[in-house]
Amino acid sequence: HFTKFQTEAGYDFVKIKSSTGAVVYQYSGTLAAFTTGPVSGSSITVELVTDASATDYGFDIDGYSYYDGTNPLSSNGFASDAAPTEFKLIGASPNPFNPATSIRFALPTESAVTLTVFDALGRQVGRIAAGTMAAGTQSLTFDGSALASGMYLYRLQAGAQVATGRMTLTK
């Protein structure tokens, strides 16, 4: 399941490929979301093709669905809304960004969450204290409009768990 940022029919494409590289589904357009069914093989590839005039790059994969043909979890074989089993920093999207980006992460249990942003020299330049967040896939937005272009590091703390990532602000 993919949701769009700003896409144009005929210019922006998502191609779902099987483990052999064959395109089994292609999407182009401005729908709010689309879902495609099972893709055979042990792995799939998702390819985004976009033109140089894109202002928000492509698609955000917004779920942890998987397919198990031998043990379907629902009528279409996909697990939906599965709770994460471990703390995981998914990352910033879009990245590079201007002026804002969303930092996504997975929480296996309800946790106190803090997101801190640092410049390349290690100085704190932003802090989002979101408080307690429920288990599941979460997102916090960072607005870098007051900052200069460059690389920034972010530190996500959820309870005793800590993860870091890198993002680039371009103006």
Coordinates of N, CA and C in Angstrom, one line a residue:
H1 N 0.9 -1.2 0.0 CA 0.0 0.0 0.0 C 0.9 1.2 0.0
F2 N 0.7 2.1 -0.9 CA 1.5 3.3 -1.1 C 0.6 4.5 -1.0
T3 N 1.0 5.6 -0.4 CA 0.3 6.9 -0.5 C 1.1 7.9 -1.2
K4 N 0.5 8.8 -1.9 CA 1.2 9.7 -2.8 C 1.7 11.0 -2.0
F5 N 2.7 11.6 -2.5 CA 3.0 13.0 -2.1 C 2.4 13.9 -3.2
Q6 N 3.2 14.2 -4.2 CA 2.6 15.0 -5.3 C 3.1 14.3 -6.6
T7 N 2.2 13.6 -7.2 CA 2.5 12.8 -8.4 C 1.7 13.3 -9.6
E8 N 2.3 13.0 -10.8 CA 1.6 13.4 -12.0 C 1.5 12.1 -12.8
A9 N 0.3 11.9 -13.4 CA 0.0 10.8 -14.2 C 0.9 10.9 -15.5
G10 N 1.5 9.8 -15.9 CA 2.4 9.8 -17.0 C 3.8 10.3 -16.8
Y11 N 4.1 10.8 -15.6 CA 5.4 11.3 -15.3 C 6.0 10.5 -14.1
D12 N 5.2 10.1 -13.2 CA 5.7 9.4 -12.0 C 5.1 8.0 -12.0
F13 N 6.0 7.0 -11.7 CA 5.5 5.6 -11.8 C 6.1 4.9 -10.6
V14 N 5.3 3.9 -10.1 CA 5.8 2.9 -9.2 C 5.7 1.6 -9.9
K15 N 6.8 0.8 -9.9 CA 6.8 -0.5 -10.6 C 7.1 -1.5 -9.5
I16 N 6.2 -2.5 -9.4 CA 6.4 -3.6 -8.5 C 6.9 -4.8 -9.4
K17 N 8.1 -5.3 -9.0 CA 8.8 -6.3 -9.8 C 8.9 -7.6 -9.0
S18 N 8.8 -8.7 -9.6 CA 9.0 -10.0 -9.0 C 10.5 -10.3 -8.8
S19 N 10.8 -11.4 -8.1 CA 12.2 -11.7 -7.9 C 13.0 -11.9 -9.2
T20 N 12.3 -12.2 -10.3 CA 12.9 -12.4 -11.6 C 13.1 -11.0 -12.3
G21 N 12.6 -10.0 -11.8 CA 12.7 -8.6 -12.4 C 11.6 -8.3 -13.3
A22 N 10.6 -9.2 -13.4 CA 9.5 -8.9 -14.3 C 8.5 -7.9 -13.6
V23 N 8.0 -6.9 -14.3 CA 7.1 -5.9 -13.8 C 5.7 -6.6 -13.7
V24 N 5.2 -6.7 -12.5 CA 3.9 -7.4 -12.3 C 2.8 -6.4 -12.0
Y25 N 3.2 -5.2 -11.7 CA 2.2 -4.1 -11.5 C 2.9 -2.8 -11.6
Q26 N 2.2 -1.8 -12.3 CA 2.7 -0.5 -12.5 C 1.6 0.5 -12.2
Y27 N 1.9 1.5 -11.4 CA 1.0 2.6 -11.0 C 1.5 3.9 -11.5
S28 N 0.6 4.7 -12.1 CA 1.0 6.1 -12.5 C -0.3 6.9 -12.3
G29 N -0.2 8.0 -11.6 CA -1.4 8.8 -11.4 C -1.5 9.5 -10.2
T30 N -2.6 10.0 -9.8 CA -2.8 10.9 -8.6 C -3.8 10.3 -7.6
L31 N -4.0 9.0 -7.6 CA -4.9 8.5 -6.6 C -4.3 8.7 -5.2
A32 N -5.1 8.7 -4.2 CA -4.6 8.9 -2.8 C -3.8 7.7 -2.4
A33 N -4.2 6.5 -2.9 CA -3.5 5.3 -2.5 C -3.8 4.2 -3.5
F34 N -2.9 3.1 -3.5 CA -3.3 2.0 -4.3 C -2.7 0.7 -3.6
T35 N -3.2 -0.4 -3.8 CA -2.8 -1.6 -3.2 C -2.7 -2.7 -4.4
T36 N -1.7 -3.5 -4.4 CA -1.6 -4.6 -5.3 C -1.5 -5.9 -4.6
G37 N -1.9 -6.9 -5.2 CA -2.0 -8.2 -4.5 C -0.6 -8.9 -4.4
P38 N -0.6 -10.2 -4.1 CA 0.6 -10.9 -3.9 C 1.5 -10.9 -5.2
V39 N 2.8 -10.9 -4.9 CA 3.8 -11.0 -6.0 C 4.6 -12.3 -5.7
S40 N 4.6 -13.2 -6.7 CA 5.3 -14.5 -6.4 C 6.8 -14.3 -6.3
G41 N 7.5 -15.2 -5.6 CA 8.9 -15.2 -5.5 C 9.3 -14.9 -4.1
S42 N 10.6 -15.1 -3.8 CA 11.1 -14.9 -2.4 C 11.3 -13.4 -2.1
S43 N 11.3 -12.5 -3.1 CA 11.6 -11.1 -2.8 C 10.9 -10.3 -3.9
I44 N 10.6 -9.0 -3.6 CA 10.1 -8.1 -4.6 C 11.0 -6.9 -4.7
T45 N 10.9 -6.1 -5.7 CA 11.5 -4.8 -5.9 C 10.5 -3.8 -6.2
V46 N 10.6 -2.7 -5.5 CA 9.7 -1.5 -5.7 C 10.6 -0.4 -6.3
E47 N 10.2 0.0 -7.5 CA 11.0 1.0 -8.2 C 10.2 2.2 -8.4
L48 N 10.7 3.4 -8.1 CA 10.1 4.7 -8.3 C 10.8 5.4 -9.4
V49 N 10.0 5.8 -10.4 CA 10.6 6.5 -11.6 C 9.8 7.9 -11.6
T50 N 10.6 9.0 -11.5 CA 10.0 10.3 -11.5 C 10.8 11.2 -12.3
D51 N 10.2 12.3 -12.7 CA 10.9 13.3 -13.5 C 11.6 14.3 -12.7
A52 N 12.4 15.1 -13.3 CA 13.3 16.1 -12.5 C 12.5 17.2 -11.9
S53 N 11.2 17.4 -12.3 CA 10.5 18.5 -11.7 C 9.7 18.1 -10.5
A54 N 9.9 16.9 -9.9 CA 9.2 16.5 -8.7 C 9.5 17.4 -7.6
T55 N 8.5 17.9 -6.8 CA 8.7 18.7 -5.7 C 8.7 17.9 -4.4
D56 N 7.9 16.9 -4.3 CA 7.9 15.9 -3.2 C 8.2 14.6 -3.8
Y57 N 9.3 14.0 -3.5 CA 9.7 12.8 -4.2 C 8.9 11.6 -3.9
G58 N 8.0 11.2 -4.8 CA 7.5 9.9 -4.9 C 6.5 9.4 -3.9
F59 N 6.7 8.2 -3.4 CA 5.7 7.5 -2.6 C 6.3 7.1 -1.3
D60 N 5.4 7.0 -0.3 CA 5.8 6.6 1.1 C 5.2 5.2 1.3
I61 N 6.0 4.2 1.5 CA 5.4 2.9 1.8 C 4.9 2.9 3.2
D62 N 3.6 2.8 3.4 CA 3.0 3.1 4.7 C 2.4 1.9 5.4
G63 N 3.2 0.8 5.6 CA 2.6 -0.3 6.3 C 3.6 -1.4 6.4
Y64 N 3.4 -2.4 7.2 CA 4.2 -3.6 7.3 C 3.5 -4.8 6.9
S65 N 2.9 -4.7 5.7 CA 2.2 -5.9 5.2 C 3.2 -6.9 4.6
Y66 N 2.9 -8.1 4.7 CA 3.7 -9.1 4.0 C 2.8 -10.2 3.5
Y67 N 3.3 -11.0 2.6 CA 2.5 -12.1 2.1 C 3.1 -13.4 2.4
D68 N 2.3 -14.3 2.8 CA 2.8 -15.7 3.1 C 1.7 -16.6 2.4
G69 N 2.1 -17.1 1.3 CA 1.1 -17.9 0.5 C 0.7 -19.2 1.2
T70 N 1.5 -19.7 2.2 CA 1.2 -21.0 2.8 C 0.4 -20.7 4.1
N71 N 0.3 -19.5 4.6 CA -0.4 -19.2 5.8 C -1.1 -17.8 5.7
P72 N -2.1 -17.6 4.9 CA -2.7 -16.3 4.7 C -3.3 -15.8 6.0
L73 N -3.1 -14.6 6.3 CA -3.6 -14.0 7.6 C -4.9 -13.3 7.4
S74 N -5.3 -13.0 6.1 CA -6.6 -12.5 5.9 C -7.0 -13.0 4.5
S75 N -8.2 -12.6 4.0 CA -8.8 -13.1 2.8 C -7.9 -12.9 1.6
N76 N -7.0 -11.8 1.6 CA -6.2 -11.6 0.5 C -4.7 -12.0 0.7
G77 N -4.4 -12.6 1.8 CA -3.1 -13.1 2.1 C -2.2 -12.1 2.7
F78 N -2.6 -10.9 3.0 CA -1.8 -9.9 3.6 C -2.1 -9.7 5.0
A79 N -1.0 -9.5 5.8 CA -1.2 -9.1 7.2 C -1.4 -7.6 7.2
S80 N -2.5 -7.2 7.9 CA -2.8 -5.8 8.0 C -2.7 -5.3 9.4
D81 N -2.2 -4.1 9.6 CA -2.1 -3.4 10.9 C -1.4 -4.3 11.9
A82 N -0.4 -5.1 11.5 CA 0.3 -5.9 12.4 C 1.2 -5.0 13.3
A83 N 1.1 -5.3 14.6 CA 1.9 -4.5 15.6 C 3.4 -4.8 15.4
P84 N 4.2 -3.8 15.4 CA 5.7 -4.1 15.3 C 6.1 -5.0 16.5
T85 N 7.1 -5.8 16.2 CA 7.6 -6.7 17.3 C 8.9 -6.1 17.9
E86 N 9.5 -5.1 17.3 CA 10.7 -4.5 17.9 C 10.7 -3.0 17.5
F87 N 11.5 -2.3 18.3 CA 11.8 -0.9 18.1 C 12.6 -0.7 16.8
K88 N 12.1 0.2 15.9 CA 12.9 0.3 14.7 C 12.7 1.8 14.2
L89 N 13.8 2.4 13.8 CA 13.8 3.7 13.2 C 13.7 3.4 11.7
I90 N 12.6 3.9 11.1 CA 12.3 3.6 9.7 C 13.0 4.7 8.9
G91 N 13.0 5.9 9.3 CA 13.8 7.0 8.7 C 13.0 8.2 8.3
A92 N 13.7 9.2 7.8 CA 13.1 10.5 7.4 C 12.6 10.4 5.9
S93 N 11.4 11.0 5.7 CA 10.9 11.0 4.3 C 10.1 12.3 4.2
P94 N 10.3 13.1 3.2 CA 11.3 13.0 2.2 C 12.7 13.3 2.7
N95 N 13.7 12.8 2.1 CA 15.1 13.0 2.4 C 16.0 12.9 1.2
P96 N 16.5 14.0 0.7 CA 16.6 15.3 1.2 C 15.2 16.0 1.4
F97 N 15.1 17.0 2.2 CA 13.8 17.7 2.5 C 14.0 19.2 2.4
N98 N 12.8 19.9 2.3 CA 12.7 21.3 2.3 C 11.3 21.7 2.4
P99 N 10.8 22.3 3.4 CA 11.5 22.6 4.7 C 11.2 21.6 5.8
A100 N 10.3 20.6 5.5 CA 9.9 19.7 6.6 C 10.1 18.2 6.1
T101 N 10.2 17.4 7.1 CA 10.3 15.9 6.9 C 9.6 15.2 8.0
S102 N 9.2 14.0 7.7 CA 8.5 13.1 8.7 C 9.5 12.0 9.0
I103 N 9.7 11.8 10.3 CA 10.6 10.7 10.8 C 9.7 9.6 11.3
R104 N 9.8 8.4 10.7 CA 8.9 7.3 11.0 C 9.7 6.3 11.8
F105 N 8.9 5.6 12.7 CA 9.5 4.6 13.6 C 8.5 3.7 14.0
A106 N 8.9 2.5 14.5 CA 8.0 1.5 15.0 C 8.2 1.3 16.5
L107 N 7.1 1.2 17.3 CA 7.2 1.0 18.7 C 6.4 -0.3 19.0
P108 N 7.1 -1.3 19.6 CA 6.4 -2.5 20.0 C 5.5 -2.4 21.2
T109 N 5.8 -1.4 22.0 CA 4.9 -1.1 23.2 C 4.8 0.4 23.4
E110 N 3.8 0.9 24.1 CA 3.7 2.3 24.4 C 5.0 2.8 25.1
S111 N 5.5 4.0 24.6 CA 6.7 4.5 25.1 C 6.7 6.0 25.2
A112 N 7.6 6.5 26.1 CA 7.9 8.0 26.1 C 8.9 8.2 24.9
V113 N 8.5 9.1 24.0 CA 9.3 9.4 22.8 C 9.9 10.8 22.8
T114 N 11.1 10.9 22.4 CA 11.8 12.2 22.2 C 12.6 12.2 21.0
L115 N 12.5 13.2 20.1 CA 13.3 13.3 18.9 C 14.1 14.6 19.0
T116 N 15.4 14.4 18.9 CA 16.3 15.6 19.0 C 17.1 15.7 17.7
V117 N 17.3 16.9 17.2 CA 18.0 17.1 15.9 C 19.3 17.9 16.2
F118 N 20.4 17.4 15.5 CA 21.7 18.0 15.7 C 22.3 18.4 14.4
D119 N 23.1 19.5 14.4 CA 23.8 19.9 13.1 C 25.0 19.0 13.0
A120 N 25.8 19.2 11.9 CA 27.0 18.3 11.6 C 28.1 18.4 12.7
L121 N 28.1 19.5 13.5 CA 29.1 19.7 14.5 C 28.6 19.2 15.9
G122 N 27.4 18.6 15.9 CA 26.9 18.0 17.1 C 26.1 18.9 18.0
R123 N 25.8 20.1 17.5 CA 25.0 21.1 18.3 C 23.6 20.8 18.1
Q124 N 22.8 20.8 19.2 CA 21.4 20.6 19.2 C 20.7 21.8 18.5
V125 N 19.9 21.5 17.4 CA 19.3 22.6 16.7 C 17.7 22.5 16.7
G126 N 17.3 21.4 17.3 CA 15.8 21.2 17.4 C 15.5 20.0 18.3
R127 N 14.3 20.1 18.8 CA 13.8 19.0 19.7 C 12.3 18.9 19.6
I128 N 11.9 17.7 19.4 CA 10.4 17.4 19.4 C 10.2 16.4 20.6
A129 N 9.5 16.9 21.6 CA 9.2 16.0 22.7 C 7.7 15.6 22.5
A130 N 7.5 14.4 22.0 CA 6.2 14.0 21.6 C 5.4 13.4 22.8
G131 N 6.1 13.1 23.9 CA 5.5 12.5 25.1 C 5.2 11.0 24.8
T132 N 4.2 10.5 25.5 CA 4.0 9.1 25.4 C 3.2 8.8 24.1
M133 N 3.7 7.7 23.4 CA 3.1 7.3 22.1 C 2.7 5.9 22.2
A134 N 1.6 5.5 21.5 CA 1.1 4.2 21.5 C 2.0 3.2 20.7
A135 N 1.9 1.9 20.9 CA 2.6 0.9 20.1 C 2.1 1.1 18.7
G136 N 2.9 0.8 17.7 CA 2.6 0.8 16.3 C 3.6 1.7 15.5
T137 N 3.3 1.9 14.3 CA 4.2 2.7 13.4 C 3.7 4.2 13.6
Q138 N 4.7 5.0 14.0 CA 4.4 6.4 14.3 C 5.3 7.3 13.5
S139 N 4.9 8.6 13.5 CA 5.6 9.6 12.7 C 5.6 10.9 13.4
L140 N 6.8 11.6 13.4 CA 7.0 12.9 13.9 C 7.5 13.8 12.8
T141 N 7.0 15.1 12.8 CA 7.4 16.0 11.7 C 8.4 17.0 12.3
F142 N 9.5 17.2 11.5 CA 10.5 18.1 11.9 C 10.5 19.2 10.8
D143 N 10.4 20.5 11.3 CA 10.4 21.6 10.4 C 11.8 22.3 10.5
G144 N 12.5 22.3 9.4 CA 13.8 22.9 9.3 C 13.9 24.2 8.6
S145 N 12.7 24.9 8.5 CA 12.7 26.2 7.8 C 13.6 27.2 8.3
A146 N 13.9 27.2 9.6 CA 14.8 28.2 10.2 C 16.3 27.8 10.1
L147 N 16.6 26.7 9.5 CA 18.0 26.2 9.5 C 18.6 26.4 8.1
A148 N 19.9 26.3 8.0 CA 20.6 26.4 6.8 C 20.7 25.1 6.1
S149 N 20.9 25.1 4.8 CA 21.1 23.8 4.0 C 22.2 23.0 4.6
G150 N 22.1 21.7 4.6 CA 23.2 20.9 5.1 C 22.7 19.6 5.7
M151 N 23.7 18.8 6.2 CA 23.4 17.5 6.8 C 23.0 17.7 8.3
Y152 N 22.0 17.0 8.7 CA 21.6 17.0 10.1 C 21.5 15.5 10.6
L153 N 21.7 15.3 11.9 CA 21.5 14.0 12.5 C 20.3 14.1 13.4
Y154 N 19.6 13.1 13.5 CA 18.5 13.0 14.5 C 18.6 11.8 15.4
R155 N 18.2 12.0 16.6 CA 18.3 11.0 17.7 C 16.9 10.7 18.2
L156 N 16.5 9.5 18.0 CA 15.1 9.1 18.5 C 15.3 8.3 19.7
Q157 N 14.6 8.7 20.8 CA 14.7 7.9 22.1 C 13.3 7.5 22.4
A158 N 13.1 6.2 22.6 CA 11.8 5.7 23.0 C 12.0 4.8 24.2
G159 N 11.7 5.3 25.4 CA 12.0 4.5 26.6 C 13.5 4.4 26.7
A160 N 14.0 3.2 26.8 CA 15.5 2.9 26.9 C 16.1 2.7 25.5
Q161 N 15.3 2.6 24.5 CA 15.8 2.4 23.1 C 16.2 3.7 22.5
V162 N 17.4 3.7 21.8 CA 17.9 4.9 21.1 C 18.3 4.5 19.7
A163 N 18.0 5.3 18.7 CA 18.4 5.1 17.3 C 18.7 6.5 16.7
T164 N 19.7 6.5 15.8 CA 20.0 7.8 15.1 C 19.9 7.6 13.6
G165 N 19.7 8.7 12.9 CA 19.6 8.8 11.5 C 20.2 10.1 10.9
R166 N 20.3 10.1 9.6 CA 20.9 11.3 9.0 C 19.9 11.8 7.9
M167 N 19.8 13.1 7.8 CA 18.9 13.7 6.8 C 19.6 15.0 6.2
T168 N 19.2 15.4 5.1 CA 19.8 16.5 4.4 C 18.7 17.6 4.1
L169 N 19.0 18.8 4.5 CA 18.1 19.9 4.2 C 18.6 20.6 3.0
T170 N 17.8 20.8 1.9 CA 18.3 21.5 0.7 C 17.3 22.7 0.5
K171 N 17.9 23.9 0.3 CA 17.1 25.1 0.1 C 17.4 25.6 -1.3

